[in-house]
Amino acid sequence: MERIDYSSWPRISLSVLPLKLDKDNPRIPDYVPKKFTKDILDYLFANEKIERLAQKIVEKGFINHDPIYVIKENDSYVVVEGNRRVSALKCLLAPEQAPTAKSRRSFEKLKNRLGEDLIEKIEVYVAPSRREVQNVLFELHADGKLQWNRQQKNKFVSSAGIESGESIEEIAERFNVSVTEIEDSVQEYLFEQYFTQIGLPTDLEEQALHSSFSISNISRLVNSSLFKNSTGYRIEKNKLKTDISKNRFDFIISTFIKDLLSKKINSRTLNKTKNIEDYINLVLKNAPESSPDSSSVEFTPTNKGKNSEGDNSSSVKEPTVKRKKQTLIPKDKNYETGVQKLDILIQEAQGLLIDTHKIAGALLLRTILELSVVRIFDINKSKDQCYNNKGRVNGLTENMKALVRREEWFADKGYLTDLRRFIANDSSSWNSLESFNRYAHGEFALPDRDLLQQAWMMTKPLIEMKKIS
């Protein structure tokens, strides 16, 4: 462990209001906006009991029993330890900074109670750099009395390593803890960040990112020898890597999360190696095969940048490997089907990103598929068969089952076989008409890129088909 001469750090008095709050505060999740001081105050007020802390300051006085540490960035001092206390003091001096009308009224009253005893300046220690103060923060919050929760500790440890480029062994040595402890923190942090990359429904994503989520059970699963051998999963230089494709890996991790949230699995059901392996084998069996255009995973959160202008800012988090933006239907071809409504919908799909508004995309593709099926009946002069006795179009499933019984309409018998398989597969299969119908109606989780691409692959030949003479 590095020996740092803390006695050499200056202790000075600074005005409270100009102090910057720390956008890299481990208490604040990465997905929370932190560009402005208001963003940080919004989160701290909602989650860290700032108003209650301010009431204690008014009632008992400001007792600086734990040092407040700052670092100098450009011409400003940034608080790296003591953000809760400084936030309370800022709002006592300027109640208009409190995030809600109710909290502003409360702070006005607290300010009036203080009268002339307002605390405008505080003593702080000025650390030479963020890296050097990290050892202090680790002692206070990872091992000390002011404990961070598991996610906060993971974020701090991992961010320290990612920012510095240190190996897991170097981080462990710096903080004087075991390599295993750092490995666990880095792994759980990377997985938590990766949760935003796998297309979870927004409500499930929020639950998975909450501090109450059992991230330790994710570790229990991914540390299994079976999981590692089956996926090639490993952590290398603060990067999450796999040998299998992203679409297959994402399905597996999504299933883990959904089953944990629904309590299908928990720490009791995963308390033995056999139970863990039985569960993983079941998930692997149901996982889709690797998509040809899906590369393996190599993921690390983007390093946090510093903005020297204006207020606190935050960088946009992106995966190391960016996927090319792709539309629901590729733009490489203009389709003229002879059905005006169908042509318009295809053009609409050519302007819709496949990874955006996924349920809307599924609905749009399903409508295109439905019109395409009716079109095949029409060009074969059998359109009336697609309608019931009330003049309404029959269900898509019924029309498609009737379509594949007409072998003579299909020049490509291989495609006919694929289409029959698409119709016949039951709803438990990711590649089925029934599953696609349910996705389109929002009865399942969000459709993923692979299902939407598969739906287009099933639909495209119908759009291009012509009547066989």
GROMACS .gro file of C-alpha atoms in nm, residues 33-468:
model
  436
   33PRO     CA    1  -2.778   1.318  -1.469
   34LYS     CA    2  -2.494   1.512  -1.305
   35LYS     CA    3  -2.424   1.795  -1.548
   36PHE     CA    4  -2.536   2.072  -1.314
   37THR     CA    5  -2.525   2.132  -0.940
   38LYS     CA    6  -2.905   2.114  -0.946
   39ASP     CA    7  -2.887   1.758  -1.081
   40ILE     CA    8  -2.660   1.650  -0.796
   41LEU     CA    9  -2.875   1.823  -0.534
   42ASP     CA   10  -3.188   1.660  -0.678
   43TYR     CA   11  -3.039   1.316  -0.625
   44LEU     CA   12  -2.885   1.382  -0.284
   45PHE     CA   13  -3.208   1.535  -0.151
   46ALA     CA   14  -3.411   1.238  -0.276
   47ASN     CA   15  -3.175   0.970  -0.149
   48GLU     CA   16  -2.935   1.101   0.116
   49LYS     CA   17  -3.155   1.284   0.372
   50ILE     CA   18  -3.002   1.629   0.319
   51GLU     CA   19  -3.294   1.809   0.482
   52ARG     CA   20  -3.264   1.597   0.795
   53LEU     CA   21  -2.892   1.670   0.808
   54ALA     CA   22  -2.962   2.043   0.778
   55GLN     CA   23  -3.207   2.022   1.071
   56LYS     CA   24  -2.933   1.863   1.285
   57ILE     CA   25  -2.692   2.140   1.189
   58VAL     CA   26  -2.948   2.402   1.296
   59GLU     CA   27  -3.027   2.223   1.622
   60LYS     CA   28  -2.675   2.114   1.727
   61GLY     CA   29  -2.441   2.328   1.522
   62PHE     CA   30  -2.199   2.231   1.249
   63ILE     CA   31  -1.954   1.988   1.405
   64ASN     CA   32  -1.668   1.922   1.165
   65HIS     CA   33  -1.576   1.592   1.331
   66ASP     CA   34  -1.494   1.431   0.996
   67PRO     CA   35  -1.263   1.631   0.768
   68ILE     CA   36  -1.396   1.767   0.443
   69TYR     CA   37  -1.161   1.703   0.153
   70VAL     CA   38  -1.145   1.901  -0.169
   71ILE     CA   39  -0.931   1.897  -0.480
   72LYS     CA   40  -0.859   2.189  -0.707
   73GLU     CA   41  -0.974   2.152  -1.065
   74ASN     CA   42  -0.892   2.450  -1.283
   75ASP     CA   43  -1.003   2.752  -1.080
   76SER     CA   44  -1.257   2.572  -0.859
   77TYR     CA   45  -1.249   2.354  -0.551
   78VAL     CA   46  -1.444   2.029  -0.584
   79VAL     CA   47  -1.568   1.852  -0.270
   80VAL     CA   48  -1.464   1.486  -0.285
   81GLU     CA   49  -1.552   1.403   0.078
   82GLY     CA   50  -1.836   1.580   0.257
   83ASN     CA   51  -2.082   1.638  -0.028
   84ARG     CA   52  -2.386   1.577   0.195
   85ARG     CA   53  -2.274   1.829   0.456
   86VAL     CA   54  -2.175   2.088   0.197
   87SER     CA   55  -2.509   2.042   0.018
   88ALA     CA   56  -2.696   2.110   0.343
   89LEU     CA   57  -2.484   2.419   0.413
   90LYS     CA   58  -2.532   2.552   0.058
   91CYS     CA   59  -2.911   2.530   0.089
   92LEU     CA   60  -2.910   2.687   0.435
   93LEU     CA   61  -2.724   2.985   0.286
   94ALA     CA   62  -2.932   2.991  -0.036
   95PRO     CA   63  -3.265   2.806   0.011
   96GLU     CA   64  -3.351   2.867  -0.355
   97GLN     CA   65  -3.097   2.594  -0.441
   98ALA     CA   66  -3.316   2.329  -0.276
   99PRO     CA   67  -3.480   2.120  -0.550
  100THR     CA   68  -3.852   2.142  -0.464
  101ALA     CA   69  -4.090   2.415  -0.349
  102LYS     CA   70  -4.154   2.222  -0.028
  103SER     CA   71  -3.783   2.184   0.051
  104ARG     CA   72  -3.720   2.550  -0.033
  105ARG     CA   73  -3.986   2.658   0.219
  106SER     CA   74  -3.834   2.425   0.476
  107PHE     CA   75  -3.486   2.567   0.424
  108GLU     CA   76  -3.616   2.924   0.444
  109LYS     CA   77  -3.748   2.842   0.792
  110LEU     CA   78  -3.422   2.673   0.891
  111LYS     CA   79  -3.223   2.970   0.767
  112ASN     CA   80  -3.438   3.207   0.971
  113ARG     CA   81  -3.379   2.992   1.281
  114LEU     CA   82  -3.004   3.023   1.234
  115GLY     CA   83  -3.026   3.399   1.206
  116GLU     CA   84  -2.676   3.543   1.225
  117ASP     CA   85  -2.520   3.203   1.289
  118LEU     CA   86  -2.512   3.110   0.921
  119ILE     CA   87  -2.206   2.907   0.829
  120GLU     CA   88  -2.051   3.081   0.532
  121LYS     CA   89  -1.700   2.933   0.554
  122ILE     CA   90  -1.566   2.590   0.648
  123GLU     CA   91  -1.225   2.437   0.698
  124VAL     CA   92  -1.119   2.184   0.439
  125TYR     CA   93  -0.818   1.971   0.351
  126VAL     CA   94  -0.686   2.022  -0.002
  127ALA     CA   95  -0.571   1.690  -0.149
  128PRO     CA   96  -0.301   1.704  -0.419
  129SER     CA   97  -0.513   1.499  -0.661
  130ARG     CA   98  -0.820   1.284  -0.685
  131ARG     CA   99  -0.605   0.974  -0.702
  132GLU     CA  100  -0.428   1.049  -0.376
  133VAL     CA  101  -0.749   1.122  -0.186
  134GLN     CA  102  -0.900   0.792  -0.301
  135ASN     CA  103  -0.709   0.606  -0.031
  136VAL     CA  104  -0.876   0.825   0.232
  137LEU     CA  105  -1.220   0.768   0.083
  138PHE     CA  106  -1.168   0.393   0.068
  139GLU     CA  107  -1.072   0.382   0.436
  140LEU     CA  108  -1.375   0.593   0.534
  141HIS     CA  109  -1.644   0.434   0.322
  142ALA     CA  110  -1.535   0.089   0.205
  143ASP     CA  111  -1.390  -0.033   0.534
  144GLY     CA  112  -1.475   0.241   0.783
  145LYS     CA  113  -1.774   0.373   0.974
  146LEU     CA  114  -1.934   0.571   0.688
  147GLN     CA  115  -2.009   0.264   0.476
  148TRP     CA  116  -2.113   0.291   0.114
  149ASN     CA  117  -2.362   0.031  -0.004
  150ARG     CA  118  -2.236  -0.248  -0.226
  151GLN     CA  119  -2.302  -0.068  -0.556
  152GLN     CA  120  -2.140   0.253  -0.432
  153LYS     CA  121  -1.827   0.069  -0.324
  154ASN     CA  122  -1.814  -0.118  -0.655
  155LYS     CA  123  -1.843   0.207  -0.848
  156PHE     CA  124  -1.567   0.375  -0.648
  157VAL     CA  125  -1.320   0.087  -0.677
  158SER     CA  126  -1.385   0.027  -1.047
  159SER     CA  127  -1.387   0.393  -1.146
  160ALA     CA  128  -1.055   0.439  -0.970
  161GLY     CA  129  -0.904   0.157  -1.175
  162ILE     CA  130  -1.063   0.250  -1.506
  163GLU     CA  131  -0.960   0.615  -1.471
  164SER     CA  132  -0.601   0.531  -1.374
  165GLY     CA  133  -0.558   0.232  -1.604
  166GLU     CA  134  -0.436   0.017  -1.315
  167SER     CA  135  -0.470  -0.358  -1.307
  168ILE     CA  136  -0.684  -0.531  -1.045
  169GLU     CA  137  -0.366  -0.635  -0.864
  170GLU     CA  138  -0.239  -0.277  -0.857
  171ILE     CA  139  -0.569  -0.147  -0.720
  172ALA     CA  140  -0.564  -0.413  -0.448
  173GLU     CA  141  -0.212  -0.316  -0.350
  174ARG     CA  142  -0.298   0.053  -0.343
  175PHE     CA  143  -0.596   0.003  -0.113
  176ASN     CA  144  -0.425  -0.273   0.087
  177VAL     CA  145  -0.700  -0.532   0.036
  178SER     CA  146  -0.718  -0.874  -0.126
  179VAL     CA  147  -0.721  -0.916  -0.503
  180THR     CA  148  -1.044  -1.117  -0.470
  181GLU     CA  149  -1.223  -0.824  -0.307
  182ILE     CA  150  -1.125  -0.593  -0.592
  183GLU     CA  151  -1.214  -0.856  -0.852
  184ASP     CA  152  -1.564  -0.887  -0.705
  185SER     CA  153  -1.614  -0.509  -0.703
  186VAL     CA  154  -1.491  -0.461  -1.059
  187GLN     CA  155  -1.697  -0.752  -1.188
  188GLU     CA  156  -2.020  -0.638  -1.025
  189TYR     CA  157  -1.967  -0.279  -1.137
  190LEU     CA  158  -1.905  -0.379  -1.498
  191PHE     CA  159  -2.212  -0.600  -1.501
  192GLU     CA  160  -2.424  -0.325  -1.350
  193GLN     CA  161  -2.310  -0.087  -1.625
  194TYR     CA  162  -2.366  -0.357  -1.885
  195PHE     CA  163  -2.729  -0.395  -1.775
  196THR     CA  164  -2.806  -0.080  -1.975
  197GLN     CA  165  -2.670  -0.239  -2.293
  198ILE     CA  166  -2.889  -0.549  -2.315
  199GLY     CA  167  -3.230  -0.406  -2.403
  200LEU     CA  168  -3.410  -0.467  -2.075
  201PRO     CA  169  -3.753  -0.304  -2.041
  202THR     CA  170  -3.705   0.029  -1.868
  203ASP     CA  171  -3.889  -0.076  -1.553
  204LEU     CA  172  -3.680  -0.390  -1.515
  205GLU     CA  173  -3.362  -0.198  -1.591
  206GLU     CA  174  -3.443   0.048  -1.314
  207GLN     CA  175  -3.500  -0.237  -1.069
  208ALA     CA  176  -3.174  -0.405  -1.172
  209LEU     CA  177  -2.982  -0.083  -1.112
  210HIS     CA  178  -3.139  -0.023  -0.771
  211SER     CA  179  -2.928  -0.079  -0.462
  212SER     CA  180  -3.173  -0.346  -0.343
  213PHE     CA  181  -3.103  -0.568  -0.646
  214SER     CA  182  -2.912  -0.884  -0.555
  215ILE     CA  183  -2.606  -0.815  -0.769
  216SER     CA  184  -2.416  -1.070  -0.559
  217ASN     CA  185  -2.633  -1.345  -0.711
  218ILE     CA  186  -2.521  -1.234  -1.058
  219SER     CA  187  -2.164  -1.286  -0.935
  220ARG     CA  188  -2.257  -1.627  -0.803
  221LEU     CA  189  -2.383  -1.728  -1.147
  222VAL     CA  190  -2.112  -1.577  -1.366
  223ASN     CA  191  -1.832  -1.708  -1.142
  224SER     CA  192  -1.950  -2.061  -1.209
  225SER     CA  193  -1.698  -2.266  -1.407
  226LEU     CA  194  -1.985  -2.383  -1.628
  227PHE     CA  195  -2.081  -2.025  -1.716
  228LYS     CA  196  -1.722  -1.921  -1.787
  229ASN     CA  197  -1.649  -2.226  -2.000
  230SER     CA  198  -1.975  -2.191  -2.195
  231THR     CA  199  -1.945  -1.817  -2.268
  232GLY     CA  200  -1.573  -1.741  -2.252
  233TYR     CA  201  -1.662  -1.470  -2.000
  234ARG     CA  202  -1.370  -1.299  -1.824
  235ILE     CA  203  -1.252  -0.961  -1.697
  236GLU     CA  204  -0.934  -0.832  -1.861
  237LYS     CA  205  -0.789  -0.490  -1.784
  238ASN     CA  206  -1.122  -0.362  -1.652
  239LYS     CA  207  -1.306  -0.489  -1.959
  240LEU     CA  208  -1.589  -0.741  -1.968
  241LYS     CA  209  -1.518  -0.988  -2.250
  242THR     CA  210  -1.682  -1.298  -2.395
  243ASP     CA  211  -1.614  -1.553  -2.666
  244ILE     CA  212  -1.981  -1.595  -2.758
  245SER     CA  213  -2.175  -1.331  -2.951
  246LYS     CA  214  -2.340  -1.035  -2.789
  247ASN     CA  215  -2.693  -1.142  -2.877
  248ARG     CA  216  -2.650  -1.481  -2.705
  249PHE     CA  217  -2.472  -1.335  -2.402
  250ASP     CA  218  -2.734  -1.060  -2.365
  251PHE     CA  219  -3.014  -1.317  -2.366
  252ILE     CA  220  -2.843  -1.513  -2.088
  253ILE     CA  221  -2.779  -1.211  -1.866
  254SER     CA  222  -3.130  -1.075  -1.930
  255THR     CA  223  -3.274  -1.409  -1.821
  256PHE     CA  224  -3.066  -1.405  -1.502
  257ILE     CA  225  -3.195  -1.057  -1.417
  258LYS     CA  226  -3.559  -1.132  -1.497
  259ASP     CA  227  -3.553  -1.453  -1.295
  260LEU     CA  228  -3.393  -1.278  -0.998
  261LEU     CA  229  -3.645  -0.993  -1.012
  262SER     CA  230  -3.938  -1.232  -1.039
  263LYS     CA  231  -3.789  -1.440  -0.753
  264LYS     CA  232  -3.780  -1.747  -0.972
  265ILE     CA  233  -3.426  -1.783  -0.839
  266ASN     CA  234  -3.265  -1.643  -0.525
  267SER     CA  235  -2.974  -1.703  -0.289
  268ARG     CA  236  -3.146  -2.011  -0.143
  269THR     CA  237  -3.209  -2.179  -0.478
  270LEU     CA  238  -2.851  -2.101  -0.583
  271ASN     CA  239  -2.684  -2.222  -0.266
  272LYS     CA  240  -2.525  -2.533  -0.418
  273THR     CA  241  -2.302  -2.584  -0.721
  274LYS     CA  242  -2.542  -2.840  -0.869
  275ASN     CA  243  -2.838  -2.600  -0.839
  276ILE     CA  244  -2.639  -2.327  -1.007
  277GLU     CA  245  -2.526  -2.552  -1.291
  278ASP     CA  246  -2.876  -2.696  -1.346
  279TYR     CA  247  -3.016  -2.345  -1.376
  280ILE     CA  248  -2.738  -2.223  -1.608
  281ASN     CA  249  -2.781  -2.528  -1.832
  282LEU     CA  250  -3.152  -2.451  -1.867
  283VAL     CA  251  -3.082  -2.090  -1.965
  284LEU     CA  252  -2.811  -2.194  -2.211
  285LYS     CA  253  -3.052  -2.442  -2.371
  286ASN     CA  254  -3.309  -2.168  -2.434
  287ALA     CA  255  -3.059  -1.905  -2.549
  288PRO     CA  256  -3.057  -1.820  -2.921
  289GLU     CA  257  -2.759  -1.920  -3.129
  290SER     CA  258  -2.508  -1.650  -3.211
  291SER     CA  259  -2.629  -1.404  -3.473
  292PRO     CA  260  -2.396  -1.378  -3.776
  293ASP     CA  261  -2.370  -0.999  -3.746
  294SER     CA  262  -2.326  -0.995  -3.367
  295SER     CA  263  -1.966  -0.973  -3.243
  296SER     CA  264  -1.839  -1.093  -2.907
  297VAL     CA  265  -1.855  -0.860  -2.608
  298GLU     CA  266  -1.572  -0.626  -2.514
  299PHE     CA  267  -1.719  -0.372  -2.278
  300THR     CA  268  -1.596  -0.107  -2.039
  301PRO     CA  269  -1.769   0.216  -1.935
  302THR     CA  270  -1.629   0.524  -2.103
  303ASN     CA  271  -1.372   0.705  -1.890
  304LYS     CA  272  -1.521   1.004  -1.719
  305GLY     CA  273  -1.401   1.332  -1.863
  306LYS     CA  274  -1.367   1.666  -1.691
  307ASN     CA  275  -1.525   1.980  -1.830
  308SER     CA  276  -1.336   2.295  -1.737
  309GLU     CA  277  -1.609   2.533  -1.843
  310GLY     CA  278  -1.921   2.623  -1.649
  311ASP     CA  279  -2.083   2.389  -1.404
  312ASN     CA  280  -2.015   2.027  -1.329
  313SER     CA  281  -2.062   1.813  -1.637
  314SER     CA  282  -2.073   1.446  -1.721
  315SER     CA  283  -1.963   1.242  -2.016
  316VAL     CA  284  -2.190   1.014  -2.213
  317LYS     CA  285  -2.146   0.649  -2.125
  318GLU     CA  286  -2.089   0.425  -2.424
  319PRO     CA  287  -1.975   0.069  -2.469
  320THR     CA  288  -1.626   0.016  -2.603
  321VAL     CA  289  -1.765  -0.160  -2.909
  322LYS     CA  290  -2.026   0.052  -3.081
  323ARG     CA  291  -2.289  -0.112  -3.291
  324LYS     CA  292  -2.358   0.052  -3.621
  325LYS     CA  293  -2.689   0.234  -3.624
  326GLN     CA  294  -2.929   0.020  -3.821
  327THR     CA  295  -3.283   0.080  -3.936
  328LEU     CA  296  -3.570  -0.161  -3.893
  329ILE     CA  297  -3.565  -0.230  -4.269
  330PRO     CA  298  -3.234  -0.160  -4.448
  331LYS     CA  299  -3.230   0.140  -4.680
  332ASP     CA  300  -3.034  -0.039  -4.953
  333LYS     CA  301  -3.339  -0.096  -5.173
  334ASN     CA  302  -3.659   0.077  -5.280
  335TYR     CA  303  -3.958  -0.157  -5.265
  336GLU     CA  304  -4.251  -0.123  -5.503
  337THR     CA  305  -4.506  -0.386  -5.409
  338GLY     CA  306  -4.807  -0.252  -5.597
  339VAL     CA  307  -4.982  -0.188  -5.264
  340GLN     CA  308  -4.954   0.180  -5.175
  341LYS     CA  309  -5.015   0.137  -4.803
  342LEU     CA  310  -4.754  -0.137  -4.783
  343ASP     CA  311  -4.496   0.078  -4.966
  344ILE     CA  312  -4.557   0.367  -4.725
  345LEU     CA  313  -4.511   0.143  -4.421
  346ILE     CA  314  -4.187  -0.002  -4.561
  347GLN     CA  315  -4.051   0.350  -4.612
  348GLU     CA  316  -4.149   0.430  -4.253
  349ALA     CA  317  -3.958   0.125  -4.129
  350GLN     CA  318  -3.654   0.229  -4.333
  351GLY     CA  319  -3.639   0.546  -4.126
  352LEU     CA  320  -3.685   0.384  -3.783
  353LEU     CA  321  -3.375   0.277  -3.586
  354ILE     CA  322  -3.397  -0.088  -3.493
  355ASP     CA  323  -3.278  -0.027  -3.135
  356THR     CA  324  -3.528   0.253  -3.072
  357HIS     CA  325  -3.901   0.220  -2.990
  358LYS     CA  326  -3.881  -0.158  -3.013
  359ILE     CA  327  -4.246  -0.237  -2.948
  360ALA     CA  328  -4.345   0.020  -3.211
  361GLY     CA  329  -4.098  -0.147  -3.446
  362ALA     CA  330  -4.251  -0.487  -3.376
  363LEU     CA  331  -4.599  -0.353  -3.442
  364LEU     CA  332  -4.485  -0.193  -3.766
  365LEU     CA  333  -4.314  -0.511  -3.888
  366ARG     CA  334  -4.615  -0.720  -3.794
  367THR     CA  335  -4.841  -0.490  -3.996
  368ILE     CA  336  -4.601  -0.512  -4.292
  369LEU     CA  337  -4.600  -0.891  -4.261
  370GLU     CA  338  -4.980  -0.901  -4.246
  371LEU     CA  339  -5.019  -0.682  -4.556
  372SER     CA  340  -4.752  -0.885  -4.737
  373VAL     CA  341  -4.939  -1.209  -4.673
  374VAL     CA  342  -5.262  -1.060  -4.804
  375ARG     CA  343  -5.070  -0.931  -5.108
  376ILE     CA  344  -4.956  -1.286  -5.198
  377PHE     CA  345  -5.316  -1.404  -5.190
  378ASP     CA  346  -5.410  -1.100  -5.401
  379ILE     CA  347  -5.151  -1.156  -5.675
  380ASN     CA  348  -5.271  -1.516  -5.690
  381LYS     CA  349  -5.631  -1.394  -5.719
  382SER     CA  350  -5.728  -1.541  -5.383
  383LYS     CA  351  -5.753  -1.226  -5.172
  384ASP     CA  352  -6.110  -1.299  -5.060
  385GLN     CA  353  -5.984  -1.601  -4.871
  386CYS     CA  354  -5.806  -1.366  -4.632
  387TYR     CA  355  -6.134  -1.216  -4.504
  388ASN     CA  356  -6.409  -1.348  -4.282
  389ASN     CA  357  -6.782  -1.331  -4.350
  390LYS     CA  358  -6.799  -0.986  -4.191
  391GLY     CA  359  -6.551  -0.845  -4.440
  392ARG     CA  360  -6.269  -0.824  -4.186
  393VAL     CA  361  -5.923  -0.962  -4.249
  394ASN     CA  362  -5.859  -1.293  -4.077
  395GLY     CA  363  -5.593  -1.321  -3.810
  396LEU     CA  364  -5.232  -1.321  -3.926
  397THR     CA  365  -5.172  -1.672  -3.795
  398GLU     CA  366  -5.470  -1.815  -3.980
  399ASN     CA  367  -5.372  -1.645  -4.307
  400MET     CA  368  -5.009  -1.757  -4.280
  401LYS     CA  369  -5.107  -2.117  -4.209
  402ALA     CA  370  -5.323  -2.106  -4.519
  403LEU     CA  371  -5.042  -1.944  -4.719
  404VAL     CA  372  -4.783  -2.215  -4.651
  405ARG     CA  373  -5.028  -2.484  -4.759
  406ARG     CA  374  -5.010  -2.340  -5.110
  407GLU     CA  375  -4.673  -2.481  -5.212
  408GLU     CA  376  -4.728  -2.391  -5.574
  409TRP     CA  377  -4.699  -2.022  -5.492
  410PHE     CA  378  -4.340  -2.063  -5.371
  411ALA     CA  379  -4.047  -2.088  -5.611
  412ASP     CA  380  -3.802  -2.105  -5.319
  413LYS     CA  381  -3.890  -2.423  -5.131
  414GLY     CA  382  -3.616  -2.360  -4.874
  415TYR     CA  383  -3.785  -2.035  -4.775
  416LEU     CA  384  -4.120  -2.215  -4.757
  417THR     CA  385  -3.964  -2.459  -4.509
  418ASP     CA  386  -3.831  -2.169  -4.297
  419LEU     CA  387  -4.170  -2.000  -4.307
  420ARG     CA  388  -4.345  -2.315  -4.191
  421ARG     CA  389  -4.096  -2.348  -3.904
  422PHE     CA  390  -4.158  -1.984  -3.811
  423ILE     CA  391  -4.531  -2.052  -3.790
  424ALA     CA  392  -4.507  -2.391  -3.620
  425ASN     CA  393  -4.270  -2.301  -3.337
  426ASP     CA  394  -4.451  -2.258  -3.008
  427SER     CA  395  -4.451  -1.936  -2.808
  428SER     CA  396  -4.160  -2.048  -2.588
  429SER     CA  397  -3.930  -2.021  -2.890
  430TRP     CA  398  -3.769  -1.683  -2.950
  431ASN     CA  399  -3.810  -1.741  -3.326
  432SER     CA  400  -4.182  -1.793  -3.378
  433LEU     CA  401  -4.485  -1.618  -3.517
  434GLU     CA  402  -4.671  -1.661  -3.189
  435SER     CA  403  -4.383  -1.510  -2.992
  436PHE     CA  404  -4.361  -1.224  -3.242
  437ASN     CA  405  -4.736  -1.161  -3.210
  438ARG     CA  406  -4.703  -1.135  -2.834
  439TYR     CA  407  -4.401  -0.908  -2.857
  440ALA     CA  408  -4.593  -0.684  -3.096
  441HIS     CA  409  -4.877  -0.656  -2.846
  442GLY     CA  410  -4.643  -0.585  -2.555
  443GLU     CA  411  -4.724  -0.909  -2.373
  444PHE     CA  412  -4.357  -1.006  -2.344
  445ALA     CA  413  -4.049  -0.801  -2.265
  446LEU     CA  414  -3.915  -0.565  -2.530
  447PRO     CA  415  -3.833  -0.733  -2.862
  448ASP     CA  416  -3.459  -0.748  -2.918
  449ARG     CA  417  -3.268  -0.664  -3.233
  450ASP     CA  418  -3.234  -1.028  -3.333
  451LEU     CA  419  -3.607  -1.100  -3.318
  452LEU     CA  420  -3.685  -0.790  -3.525
  453GLN     CA  421  -3.421  -0.884  -3.781
  454GLN     CA  422  -3.559  -1.238  -3.797
  455ALA     CA  423  -3.909  -1.102  -3.852
  456TRP     CA  424  -3.781  -0.890  -4.139
  457MET     CA  425  -3.597  -1.189  -4.289
  458MET     CA  426  -3.926  -1.383  -4.283
  459THR     CA  427  -4.114  -1.091  -4.438
  460LYS     CA  428  -3.875  -0.969  -4.708
  461PRO     CA  429  -3.922  -1.266  -4.949
  462LEU     CA  430  -4.300  -1.216  -4.932
  463ILE     CA  431  -4.256  -0.853  -5.036
  464GLU     CA  432  -4.035  -0.953  -5.327
  465MET     CA  433  -4.247  -1.252  -5.442
  466LYS     CA  434  -4.417  -1.244  -5.777
  467LYS     CA  435  -4.687  -1.471  -5.913
  468ILE     CA  436  -4.550  -1.792  -6.054
   0.00000   0.00000   0.00000
